[in-house]
Coordinates of C-alpha atoms in Angstrom, one line a residue:
X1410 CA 21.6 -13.8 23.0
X1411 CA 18.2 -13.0 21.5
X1412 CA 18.5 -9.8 19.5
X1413 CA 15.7 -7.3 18.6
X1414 CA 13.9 -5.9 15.6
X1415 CA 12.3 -2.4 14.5
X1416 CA 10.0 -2.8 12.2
X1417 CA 8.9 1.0 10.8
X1418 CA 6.2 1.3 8.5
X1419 CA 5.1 4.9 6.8
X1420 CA 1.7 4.6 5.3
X1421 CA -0.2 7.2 4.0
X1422 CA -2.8 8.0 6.6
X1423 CA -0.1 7.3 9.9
X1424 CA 2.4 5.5 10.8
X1425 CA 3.8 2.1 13.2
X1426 CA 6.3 1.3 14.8
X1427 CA 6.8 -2.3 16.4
X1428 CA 9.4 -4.2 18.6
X1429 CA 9.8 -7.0 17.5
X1430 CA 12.0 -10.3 19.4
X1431 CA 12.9 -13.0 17.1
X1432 CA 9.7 -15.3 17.0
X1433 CA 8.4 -12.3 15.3
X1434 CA 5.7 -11.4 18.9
X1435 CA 5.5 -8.1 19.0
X1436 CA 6.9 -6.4 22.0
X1437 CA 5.9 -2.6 22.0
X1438 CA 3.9 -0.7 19.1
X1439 CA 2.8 2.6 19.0
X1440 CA 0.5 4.3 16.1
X1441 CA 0.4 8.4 14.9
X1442 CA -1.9 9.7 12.2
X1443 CA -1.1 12.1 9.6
X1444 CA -3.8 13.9 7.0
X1445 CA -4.0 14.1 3.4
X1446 CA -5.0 17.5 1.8
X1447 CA -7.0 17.3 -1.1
X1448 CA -6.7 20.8 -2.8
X1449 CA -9.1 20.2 -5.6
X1450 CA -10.9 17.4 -6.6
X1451 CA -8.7 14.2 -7.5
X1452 CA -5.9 15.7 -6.1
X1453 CA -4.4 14.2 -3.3
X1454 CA -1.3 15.9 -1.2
X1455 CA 1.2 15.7 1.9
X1456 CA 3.6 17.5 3.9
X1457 CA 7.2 16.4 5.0
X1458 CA 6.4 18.1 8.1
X1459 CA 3.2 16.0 9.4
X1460 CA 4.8 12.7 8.2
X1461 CA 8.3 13.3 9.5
X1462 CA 7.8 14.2 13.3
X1463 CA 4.9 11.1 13.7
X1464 CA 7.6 8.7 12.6
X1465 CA 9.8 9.7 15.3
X1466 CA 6.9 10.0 17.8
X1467 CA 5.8 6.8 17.2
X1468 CA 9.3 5.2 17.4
X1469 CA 10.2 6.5 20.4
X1470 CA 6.5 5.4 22.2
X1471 CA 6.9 1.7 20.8
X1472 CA 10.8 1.6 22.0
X1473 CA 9.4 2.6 25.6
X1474 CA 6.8 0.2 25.7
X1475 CA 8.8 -2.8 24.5
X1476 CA 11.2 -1.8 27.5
X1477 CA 13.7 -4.3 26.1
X1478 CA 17.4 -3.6 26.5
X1479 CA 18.4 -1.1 23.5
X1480 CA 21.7 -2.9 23.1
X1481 CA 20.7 -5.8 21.9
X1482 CA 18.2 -3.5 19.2
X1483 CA 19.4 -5.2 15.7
X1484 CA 18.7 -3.0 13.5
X1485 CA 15.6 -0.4 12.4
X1486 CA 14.3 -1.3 9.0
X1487 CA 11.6 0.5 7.1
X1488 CA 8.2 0.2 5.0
X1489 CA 7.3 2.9 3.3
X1490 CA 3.9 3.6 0.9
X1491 CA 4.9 3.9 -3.1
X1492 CA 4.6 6.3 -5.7
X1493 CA 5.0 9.2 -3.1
X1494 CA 5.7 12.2 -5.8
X1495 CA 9.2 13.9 -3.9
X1496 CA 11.2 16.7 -5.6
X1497 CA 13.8 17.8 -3.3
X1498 CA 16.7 20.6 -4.2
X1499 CA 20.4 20.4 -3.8
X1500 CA 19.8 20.2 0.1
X1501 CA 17.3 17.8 0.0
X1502 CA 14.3 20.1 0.9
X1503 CA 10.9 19.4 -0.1
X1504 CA 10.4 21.8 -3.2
X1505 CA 6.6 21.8 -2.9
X1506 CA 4.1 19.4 -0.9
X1507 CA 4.3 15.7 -2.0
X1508 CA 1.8 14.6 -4.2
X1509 CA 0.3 11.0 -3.4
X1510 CA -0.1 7.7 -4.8
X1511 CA -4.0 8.3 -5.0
X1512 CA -3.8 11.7 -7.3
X1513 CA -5.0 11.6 -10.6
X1514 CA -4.5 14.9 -12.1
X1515 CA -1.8 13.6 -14.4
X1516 CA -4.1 11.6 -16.6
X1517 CA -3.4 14.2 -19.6
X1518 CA 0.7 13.8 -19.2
X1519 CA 0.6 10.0 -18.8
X1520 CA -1.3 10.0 -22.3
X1521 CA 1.5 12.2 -23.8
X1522 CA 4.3 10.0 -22.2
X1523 CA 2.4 6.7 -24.1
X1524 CA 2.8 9.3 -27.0
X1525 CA 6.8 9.5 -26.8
X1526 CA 6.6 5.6 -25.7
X1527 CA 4.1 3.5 -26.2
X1528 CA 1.9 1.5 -23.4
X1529 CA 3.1 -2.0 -24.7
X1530 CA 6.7 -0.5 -24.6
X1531 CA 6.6 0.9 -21.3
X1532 CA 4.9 -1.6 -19.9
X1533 CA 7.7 -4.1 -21.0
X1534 CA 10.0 -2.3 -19.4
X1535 CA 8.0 -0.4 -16.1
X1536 CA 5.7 -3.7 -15.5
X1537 CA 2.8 -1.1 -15.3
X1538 CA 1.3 1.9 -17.1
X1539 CA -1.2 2.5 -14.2
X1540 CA -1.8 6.3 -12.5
X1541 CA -0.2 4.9 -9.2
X1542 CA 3.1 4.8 -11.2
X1543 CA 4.5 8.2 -10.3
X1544 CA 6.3 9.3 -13.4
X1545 CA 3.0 10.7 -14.9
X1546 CA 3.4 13.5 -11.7
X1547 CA 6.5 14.2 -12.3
X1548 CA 6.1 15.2 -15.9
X1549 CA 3.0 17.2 -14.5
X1550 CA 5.2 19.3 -12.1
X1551 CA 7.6 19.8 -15.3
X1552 CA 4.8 21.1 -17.2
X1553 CA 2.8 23.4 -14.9
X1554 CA 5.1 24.3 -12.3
X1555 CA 8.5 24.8 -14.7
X1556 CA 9.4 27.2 -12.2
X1557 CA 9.4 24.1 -9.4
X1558 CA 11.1 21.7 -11.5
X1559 CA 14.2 24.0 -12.4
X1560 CA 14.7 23.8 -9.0
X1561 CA 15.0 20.0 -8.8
X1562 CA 18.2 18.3 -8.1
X1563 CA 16.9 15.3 -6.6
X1564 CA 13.9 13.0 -7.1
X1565 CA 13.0 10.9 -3.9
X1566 CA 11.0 7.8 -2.8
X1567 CA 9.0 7.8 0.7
X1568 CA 12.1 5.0 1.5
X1569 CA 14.8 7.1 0.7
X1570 CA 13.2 10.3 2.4
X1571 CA 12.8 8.4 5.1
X1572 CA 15.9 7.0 5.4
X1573 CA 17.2 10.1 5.7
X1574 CA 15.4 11.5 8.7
X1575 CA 17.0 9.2 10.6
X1576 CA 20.5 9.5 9.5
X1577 CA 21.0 7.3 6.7
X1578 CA 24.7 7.9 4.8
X1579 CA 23.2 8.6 1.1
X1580 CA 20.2 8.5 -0.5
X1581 CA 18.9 4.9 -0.7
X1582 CA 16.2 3.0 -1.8
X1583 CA 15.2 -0.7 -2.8
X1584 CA 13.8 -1.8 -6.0
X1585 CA 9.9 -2.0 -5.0
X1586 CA 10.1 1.8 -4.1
X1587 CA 11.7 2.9 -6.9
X1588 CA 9.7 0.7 -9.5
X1589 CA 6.9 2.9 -8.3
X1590 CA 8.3 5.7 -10.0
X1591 CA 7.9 4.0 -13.3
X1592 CA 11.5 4.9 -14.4
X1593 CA 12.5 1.6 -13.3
X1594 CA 14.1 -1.8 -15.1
X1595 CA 11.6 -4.1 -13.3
X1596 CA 13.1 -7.6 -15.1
X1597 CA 16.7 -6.4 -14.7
X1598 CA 16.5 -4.5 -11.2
X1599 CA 18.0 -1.0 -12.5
X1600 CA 16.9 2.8 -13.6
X1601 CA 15.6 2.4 -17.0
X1602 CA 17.2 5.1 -19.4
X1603 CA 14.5 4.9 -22.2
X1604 CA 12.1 5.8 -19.3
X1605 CA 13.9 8.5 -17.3
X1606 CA 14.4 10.5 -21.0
X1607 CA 10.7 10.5 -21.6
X1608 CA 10.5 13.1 -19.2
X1609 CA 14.0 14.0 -18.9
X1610 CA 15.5 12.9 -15.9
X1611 CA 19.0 11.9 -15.0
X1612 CA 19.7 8.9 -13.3
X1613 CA 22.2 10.9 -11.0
X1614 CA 18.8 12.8 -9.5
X1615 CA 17.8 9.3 -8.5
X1616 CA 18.2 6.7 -5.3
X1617 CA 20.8 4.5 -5.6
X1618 CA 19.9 0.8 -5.3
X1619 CA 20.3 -1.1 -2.1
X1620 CA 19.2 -5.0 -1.3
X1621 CA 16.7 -5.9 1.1
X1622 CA 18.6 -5.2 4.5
X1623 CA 21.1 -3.4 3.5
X1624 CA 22.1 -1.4 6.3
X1625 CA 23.1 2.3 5.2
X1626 CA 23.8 4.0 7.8
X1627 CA 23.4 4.4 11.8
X1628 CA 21.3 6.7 14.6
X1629 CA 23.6 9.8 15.5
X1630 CA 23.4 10.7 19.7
X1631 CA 20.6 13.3 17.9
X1632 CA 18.5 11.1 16.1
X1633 CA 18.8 9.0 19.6
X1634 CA 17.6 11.6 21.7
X1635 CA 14.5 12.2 19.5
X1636 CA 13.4 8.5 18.1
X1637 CA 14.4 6.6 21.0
X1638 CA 16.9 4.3 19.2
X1639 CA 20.4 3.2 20.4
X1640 CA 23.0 5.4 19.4
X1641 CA 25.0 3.8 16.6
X1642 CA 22.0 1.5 15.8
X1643 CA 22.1 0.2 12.0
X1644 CA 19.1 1.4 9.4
X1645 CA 18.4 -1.1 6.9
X1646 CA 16.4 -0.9 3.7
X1647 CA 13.0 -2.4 3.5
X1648 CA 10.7 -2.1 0.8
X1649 CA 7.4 -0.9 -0.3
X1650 CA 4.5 -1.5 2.5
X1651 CA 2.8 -4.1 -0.1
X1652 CA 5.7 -6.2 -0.6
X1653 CA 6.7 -5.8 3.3
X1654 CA 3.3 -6.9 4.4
X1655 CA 3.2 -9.9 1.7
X1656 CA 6.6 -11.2 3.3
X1657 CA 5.2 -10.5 7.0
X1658 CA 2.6 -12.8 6.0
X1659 CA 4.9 -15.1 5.1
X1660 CA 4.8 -15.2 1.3
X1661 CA 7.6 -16.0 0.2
X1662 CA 7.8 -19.3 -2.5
X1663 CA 7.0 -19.1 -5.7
X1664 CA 3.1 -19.2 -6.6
X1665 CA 1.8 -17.9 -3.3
X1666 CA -0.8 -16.1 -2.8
X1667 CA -1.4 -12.4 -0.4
X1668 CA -3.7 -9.5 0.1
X1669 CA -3.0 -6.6 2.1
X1670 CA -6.1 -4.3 2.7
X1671 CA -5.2 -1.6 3.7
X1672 CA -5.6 2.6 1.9
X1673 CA -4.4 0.5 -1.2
X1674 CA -5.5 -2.5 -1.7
X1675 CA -3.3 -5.4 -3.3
X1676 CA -3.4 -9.3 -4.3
X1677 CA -0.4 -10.6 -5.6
X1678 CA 1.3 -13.9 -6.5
X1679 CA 4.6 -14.5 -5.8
X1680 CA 6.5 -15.1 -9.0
X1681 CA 10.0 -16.4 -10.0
X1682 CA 9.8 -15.0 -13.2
X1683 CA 8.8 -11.8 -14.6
X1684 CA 5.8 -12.8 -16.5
X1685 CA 3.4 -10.2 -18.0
X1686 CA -0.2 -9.9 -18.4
X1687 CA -1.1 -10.4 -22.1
X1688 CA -4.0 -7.2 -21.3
X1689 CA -1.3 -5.0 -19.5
X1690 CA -3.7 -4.7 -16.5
X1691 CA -1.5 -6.6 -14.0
X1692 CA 1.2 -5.0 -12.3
X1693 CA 4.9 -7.0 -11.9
X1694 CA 6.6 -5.2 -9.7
X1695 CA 9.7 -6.2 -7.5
X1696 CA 9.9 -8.7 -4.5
X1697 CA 12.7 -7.9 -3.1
X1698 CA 12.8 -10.7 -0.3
X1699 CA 13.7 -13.1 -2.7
X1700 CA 15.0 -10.9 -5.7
X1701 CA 12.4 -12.0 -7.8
X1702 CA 8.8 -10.8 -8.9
X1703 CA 5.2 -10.2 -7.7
X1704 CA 1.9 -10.3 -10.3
X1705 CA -0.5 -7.6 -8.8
X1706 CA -4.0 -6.6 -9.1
X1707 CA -5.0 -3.5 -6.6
X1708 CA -7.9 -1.3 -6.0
X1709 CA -7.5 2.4 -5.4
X1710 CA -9.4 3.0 -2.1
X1711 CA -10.0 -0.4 -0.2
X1712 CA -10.1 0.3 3.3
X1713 CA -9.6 3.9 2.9
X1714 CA -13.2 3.8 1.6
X1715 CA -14.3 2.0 5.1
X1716 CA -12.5 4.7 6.8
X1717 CA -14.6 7.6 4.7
X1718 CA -17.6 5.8 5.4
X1719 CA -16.7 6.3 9.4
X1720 CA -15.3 9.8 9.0
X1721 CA -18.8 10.9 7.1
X1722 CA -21.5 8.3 8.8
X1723 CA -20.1 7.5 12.5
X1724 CA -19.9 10.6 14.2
X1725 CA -21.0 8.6 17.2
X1726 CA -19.0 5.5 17.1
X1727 CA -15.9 8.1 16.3
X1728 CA -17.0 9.7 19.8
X1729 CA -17.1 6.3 21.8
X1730 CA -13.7 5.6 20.8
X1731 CA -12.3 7.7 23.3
X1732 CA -13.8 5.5 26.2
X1733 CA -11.6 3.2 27.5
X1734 CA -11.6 -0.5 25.6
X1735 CA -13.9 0.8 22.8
X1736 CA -12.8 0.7 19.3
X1737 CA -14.8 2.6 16.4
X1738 CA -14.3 0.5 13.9
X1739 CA -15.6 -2.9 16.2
X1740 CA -19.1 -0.6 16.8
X1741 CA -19.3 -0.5 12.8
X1742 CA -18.6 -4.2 12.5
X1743 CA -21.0 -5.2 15.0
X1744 CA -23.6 -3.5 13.0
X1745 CA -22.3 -5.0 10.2
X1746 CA -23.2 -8.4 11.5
X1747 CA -26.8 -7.6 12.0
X1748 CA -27.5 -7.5 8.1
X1749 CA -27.4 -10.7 5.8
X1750 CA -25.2 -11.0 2.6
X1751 CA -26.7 -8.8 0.0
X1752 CA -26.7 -5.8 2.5
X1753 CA -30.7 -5.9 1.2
X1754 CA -30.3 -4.8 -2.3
X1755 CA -27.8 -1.5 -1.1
X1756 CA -24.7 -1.3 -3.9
X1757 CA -21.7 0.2 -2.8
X1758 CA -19.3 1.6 -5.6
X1759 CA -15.8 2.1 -4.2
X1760 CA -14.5 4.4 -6.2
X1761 CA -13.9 7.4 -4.2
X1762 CA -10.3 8.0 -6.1
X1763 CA -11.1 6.9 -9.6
X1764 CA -10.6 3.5 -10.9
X1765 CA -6.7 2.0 -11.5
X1766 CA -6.6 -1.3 -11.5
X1767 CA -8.0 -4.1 -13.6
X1768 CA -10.8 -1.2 -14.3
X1769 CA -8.8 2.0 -15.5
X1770 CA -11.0 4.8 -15.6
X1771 CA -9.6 8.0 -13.7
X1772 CA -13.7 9.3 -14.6
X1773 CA -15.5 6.9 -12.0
X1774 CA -16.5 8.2 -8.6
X1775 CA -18.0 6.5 -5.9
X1776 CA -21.4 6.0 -4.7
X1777 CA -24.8 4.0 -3.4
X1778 CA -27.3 2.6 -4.9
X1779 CA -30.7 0.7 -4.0
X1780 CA -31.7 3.1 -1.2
X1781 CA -34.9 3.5 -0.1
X1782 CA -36.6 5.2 3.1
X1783 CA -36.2 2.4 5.2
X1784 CA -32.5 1.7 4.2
X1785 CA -30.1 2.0 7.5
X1786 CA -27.1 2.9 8.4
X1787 CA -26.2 -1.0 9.3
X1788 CA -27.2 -1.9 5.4
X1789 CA -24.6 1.0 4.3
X1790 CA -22.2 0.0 5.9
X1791 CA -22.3 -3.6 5.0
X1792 CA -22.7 -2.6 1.4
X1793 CA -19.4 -0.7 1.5
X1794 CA -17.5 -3.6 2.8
X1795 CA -19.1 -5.6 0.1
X1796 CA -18.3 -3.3 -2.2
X1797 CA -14.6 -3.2 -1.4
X1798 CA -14.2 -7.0 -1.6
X1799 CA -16.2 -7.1 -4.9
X1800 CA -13.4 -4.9 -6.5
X1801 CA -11.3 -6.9 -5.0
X1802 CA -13.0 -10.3 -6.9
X1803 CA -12.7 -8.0 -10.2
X1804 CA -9.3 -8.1 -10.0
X1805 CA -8.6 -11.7 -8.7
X1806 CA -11.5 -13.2 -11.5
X1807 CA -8.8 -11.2 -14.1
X1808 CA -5.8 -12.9 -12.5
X1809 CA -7.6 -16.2 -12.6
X1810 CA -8.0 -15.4 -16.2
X1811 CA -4.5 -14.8 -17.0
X1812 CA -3.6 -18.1 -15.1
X1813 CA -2.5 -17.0 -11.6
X1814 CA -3.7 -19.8 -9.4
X1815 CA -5.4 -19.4 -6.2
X1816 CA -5.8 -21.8 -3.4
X1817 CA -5.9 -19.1 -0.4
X1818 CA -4.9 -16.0 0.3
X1819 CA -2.7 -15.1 3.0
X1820 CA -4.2 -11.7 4.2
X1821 CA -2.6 -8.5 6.0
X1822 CA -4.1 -5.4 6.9
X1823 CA -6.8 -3.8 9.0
X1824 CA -9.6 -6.3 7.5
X1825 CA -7.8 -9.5 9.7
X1826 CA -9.5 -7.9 13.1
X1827 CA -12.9 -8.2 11.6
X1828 CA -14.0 -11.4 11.7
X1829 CA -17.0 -10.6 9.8
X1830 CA -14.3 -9.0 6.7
X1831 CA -12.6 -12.4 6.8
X1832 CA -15.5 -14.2 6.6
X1833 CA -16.8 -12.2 3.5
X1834 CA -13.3 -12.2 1.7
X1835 CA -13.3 -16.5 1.7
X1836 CA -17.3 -16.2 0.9
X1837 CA -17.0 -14.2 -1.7
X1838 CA -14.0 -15.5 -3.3
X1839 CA -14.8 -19.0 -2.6
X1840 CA -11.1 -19.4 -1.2
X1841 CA -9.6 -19.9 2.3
X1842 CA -8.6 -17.0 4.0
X1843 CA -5.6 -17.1 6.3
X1844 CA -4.5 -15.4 9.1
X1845 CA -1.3 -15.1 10.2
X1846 CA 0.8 -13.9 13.4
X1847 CA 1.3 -11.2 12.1
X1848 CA -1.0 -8.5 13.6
X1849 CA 1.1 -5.9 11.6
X1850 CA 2.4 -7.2 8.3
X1851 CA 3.9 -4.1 7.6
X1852 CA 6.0 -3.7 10.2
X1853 CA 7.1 -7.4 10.9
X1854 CA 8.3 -7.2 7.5
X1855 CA 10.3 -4.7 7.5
X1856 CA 11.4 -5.9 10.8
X1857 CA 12.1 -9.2 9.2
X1858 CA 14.2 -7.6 6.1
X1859 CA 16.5 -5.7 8.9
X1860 CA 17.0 -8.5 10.8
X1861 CA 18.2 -10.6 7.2
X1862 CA 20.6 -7.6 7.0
X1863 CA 21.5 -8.2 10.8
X1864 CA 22.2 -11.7 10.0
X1865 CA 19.5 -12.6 12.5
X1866 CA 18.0 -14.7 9.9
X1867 CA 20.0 -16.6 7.0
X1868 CA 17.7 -15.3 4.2
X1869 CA 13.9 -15.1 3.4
X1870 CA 12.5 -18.2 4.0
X1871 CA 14.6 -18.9 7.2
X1872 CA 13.3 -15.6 8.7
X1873 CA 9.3 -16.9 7.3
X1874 CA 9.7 -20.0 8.8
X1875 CA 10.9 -18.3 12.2
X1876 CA 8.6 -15.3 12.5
X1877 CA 5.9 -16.5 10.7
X1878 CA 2.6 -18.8 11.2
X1879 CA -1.0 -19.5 10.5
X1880 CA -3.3 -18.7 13.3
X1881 CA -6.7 -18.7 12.1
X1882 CA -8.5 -20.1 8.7
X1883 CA -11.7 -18.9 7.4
X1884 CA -13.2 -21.3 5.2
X1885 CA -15.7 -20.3 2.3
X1886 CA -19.6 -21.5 3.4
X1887 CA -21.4 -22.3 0.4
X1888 CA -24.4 -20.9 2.1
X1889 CA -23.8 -17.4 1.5
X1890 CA -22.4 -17.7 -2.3
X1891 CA -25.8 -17.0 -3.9
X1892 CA -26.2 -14.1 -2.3
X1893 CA -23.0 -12.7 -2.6
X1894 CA -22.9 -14.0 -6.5
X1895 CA -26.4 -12.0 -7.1
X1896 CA -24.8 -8.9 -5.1
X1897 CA -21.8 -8.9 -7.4
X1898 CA -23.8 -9.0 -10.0
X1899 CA -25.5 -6.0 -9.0
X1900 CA -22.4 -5.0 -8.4
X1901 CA -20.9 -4.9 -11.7
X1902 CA -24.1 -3.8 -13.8
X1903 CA -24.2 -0.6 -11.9
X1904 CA -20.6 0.0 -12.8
X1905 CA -21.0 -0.8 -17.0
X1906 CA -24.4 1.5 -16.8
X1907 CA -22.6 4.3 -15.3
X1908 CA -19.3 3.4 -17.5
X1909 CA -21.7 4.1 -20.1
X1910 CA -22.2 7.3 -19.7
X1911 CA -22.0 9.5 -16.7
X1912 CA -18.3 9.0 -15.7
X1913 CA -17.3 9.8 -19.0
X1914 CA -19.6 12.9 -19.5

């Protein structure tokens, strides 16, 4: 009898739910947004209580729409957005508001941690030294809010916290969510000791590890009532949304090749070894599909820099989106069309959270360049997509560097219903771009890694082969390139002339 998969997925602006049958088609979905709060400048926050009550909402909506038979429901598995900064007390209460992956306050404390251990060091050990990693936060908390952090008895991941919500039996996580705290053993899949003691943490405040699909725990007749899931229905462990949306897109063997555009942004090979970066820019982080590794370049703000661009710019287009069959972000890309590569001379930097990534400057800020009178809207807006994918080429012309091949990139994210984004990505990069199935990466992931645990599928590349397939290719056209290589070029000489001096005045 066909069974059923939930595939949850907790980003940081909203969340999605999806039904999912076997073939990996989704059969009911259903989105809720939640907000950030940005208390002072680089600082970026959330509350338990916005994030919490969506995920339910939107569970229950998707469950209703799929309208398939709740008995034959799987299991409900769960992608979660890293780094989320969670100190809980000895009932598991939010202590203060979370602090998120994109705040950079902390730049002070992770310079004293490289003090007590260096960068090489933890970067042998963590597989990253960048902001994201949340231990910097921590130590931050411990430091200006000692008050707070004699409070703590437990430090959480979003998995874990999630997890929990919904009735999980312990506090649980997998190894992509807790290598985002940077306390984490990435090589050997455990809590790092020499790392927790930097800022003095016990590993007994910590998750405890669980594999991909592990189920730990079922929905109580309450959680039921309020999510719309069976009663007695298992909850499996995921991962991270970046490695759920790689595997949703099918990555799985060694040496391939995904991007997931979404607030973060992430390429990353697929690696059966834990190599390093011989700069320490790249990020190896857990893939916990396959137990093995990933080799990641990401970018701060990617297409939460589009969605600032609609929240300031398209007023309008934000408007017509509550007509029926009329989508905001299809009006912007429309626009978008109407302007050649280039976007006329307009320069977007997308840096509206500082720089983490193959460029680590917590200094840089975003902004325009090449404007004149007769500059429009259209020409903005292009040059922020532009802008987005040439941080994106940044990081992939260092991985090419280091010697990650790339033959294509299997994409996930918001950017795969804009043809004209797809079309950039291969134009710029001068690789194929593939499409998959999988209209939400996240969530057939996550879906994917419960139904492993289920024993749906026998293991990672049986459930790839089964939910998983190329729809569409977008091949590079050599007409564009010169345009797009002069662009970049523009691109990156406004960066070094700022660099130079006005982010670091």
């Amino acid at each position: 009898m066909s069974k059923y998969l939930i595939g949850i997925d907790e980003g940081t602006t909203g969340c999605k739910t999806c039904v999912f049958d076997e073939e990996g088609n989704i059969l009911g979905m259903s989105y809720r947004e939640y907000p950030c709060y940005y208390p002072n400048p680089g600082w970026v926050e959330q509350k338990s209580d916005d994030i919490i009550p969506m995920l339910y909402e939107s569970c229950k909506e998707a469950i209703t729409k799929a309208n398939v038979p709740k008995e034959d429901i799987a299991s409900a598995c769960f992608s979660t957005q890293g780094s989320l900064v969670c100190v809980l007390d000895e009932n598991g209460k939010p202590l203060r508001d979370f602090i998120g992956w994109q705040d950079i306050r902390s730049v002070e404390e992770r310079d004293e941690l490289f003090a007590k251990l260096s960068k090489e060091d933890t970067y042998k050990l963590a597989g990253a030294t960048q902001m994201t990693q949340a231990i910097s936060k921590f130590y931050w908390i411990k430091k200006h809010q000692p008050e707070i952090w004699s409070k703590v008895k437990r430090i959480a991941t979003s998995m874990d916290y999630a997890l929990m919500a919904f009735g999980a039996d312990d506090w649980y996580a997998d190894a992509s969510s807790c290598g985002r705290l940077g306390m984490f053993d990435v090589d050997n899949y455990c809590w790092s000791k020499t790392l927790m003691d930097t800022i003095g943490v016990d590993e007994s405040y910590l998750p405890k590890l669980a594999k991909v699909g592990q189920v730990v725990g079922h929905v109580s007749k309450e959680i039921s009532e309020i999510t719309g899931l069976p009663e007695g229905c298992p909850l499996a462990v995921g991962a991270m949304d970046c490695c759920c949306s790689a595997f949703g897109t099918g990555n799985w063997a060694d040496g391939e090749v995904s991007m997931v555009i979404g607030t973060y942004g992430a390429i990353f090979a697929t690696s059966y070894k834990p190599v390093r970066d011989p700069e320490g820019l790249l990020m190896v982080k857990p893939y916990v599909p396959v137990q093995k590794w990933t080799v990641e370049g990401s970018t701060t703000c990617a297409a939460s820099s589009y969605r600032w661009f609609r929240d300031v710019f398209c007023g309008l287009e934000k408007a017509a989106k509550s007509l029926p069959g009329i989508d905001d972000y299809d009006l912007i890309n429309a626009q978008i069309e109407t302007v050649a590569p280039g976007a006329n001379g307009v320069t977007f930097l997308s840096y509206l959270q500082g720089a983490d990534g193959v460029r680590s400057n917590p200094n840089c800020a975003g902004g325009f360049a090449g404007l004149y009178l007769g500059t429009s809207k259209a020409e903005m807006a292009r040059a922020v997509m532009e802008g987005i994918c040439y941080e994106f080429k940044v990081v992939i012309d260092h991985q090419l560097k280091t010697g990650v091949k790339i033959s294509g990139i299997r994409l996930a994210g918001g950017a795969t219903k804009s043809p004209v984004w797809c079309q950039m990505l291969a134009d710029i990069f001068k690789v194929k771009i593939m499409i998959t199935n999988a209209e939400e990466a996240g969530c057939l992931g996550a879906a994917l890694m419960g139904g492993i645990g289920a024993g749906v599928y026998k293991d990672a590349e049986d459930a790839s082969k089964r939910a998983c397939r190329i729809e569409k290719v977008f091949e590079p056209n050599p007409e564009n390139f010169k345009a797009y290589e002069e662009a970049y070029a523009r691109y990156n000489k406004l960066y070094d002339a700022l660099s130079e001096g006005f982010y670091n005045d």
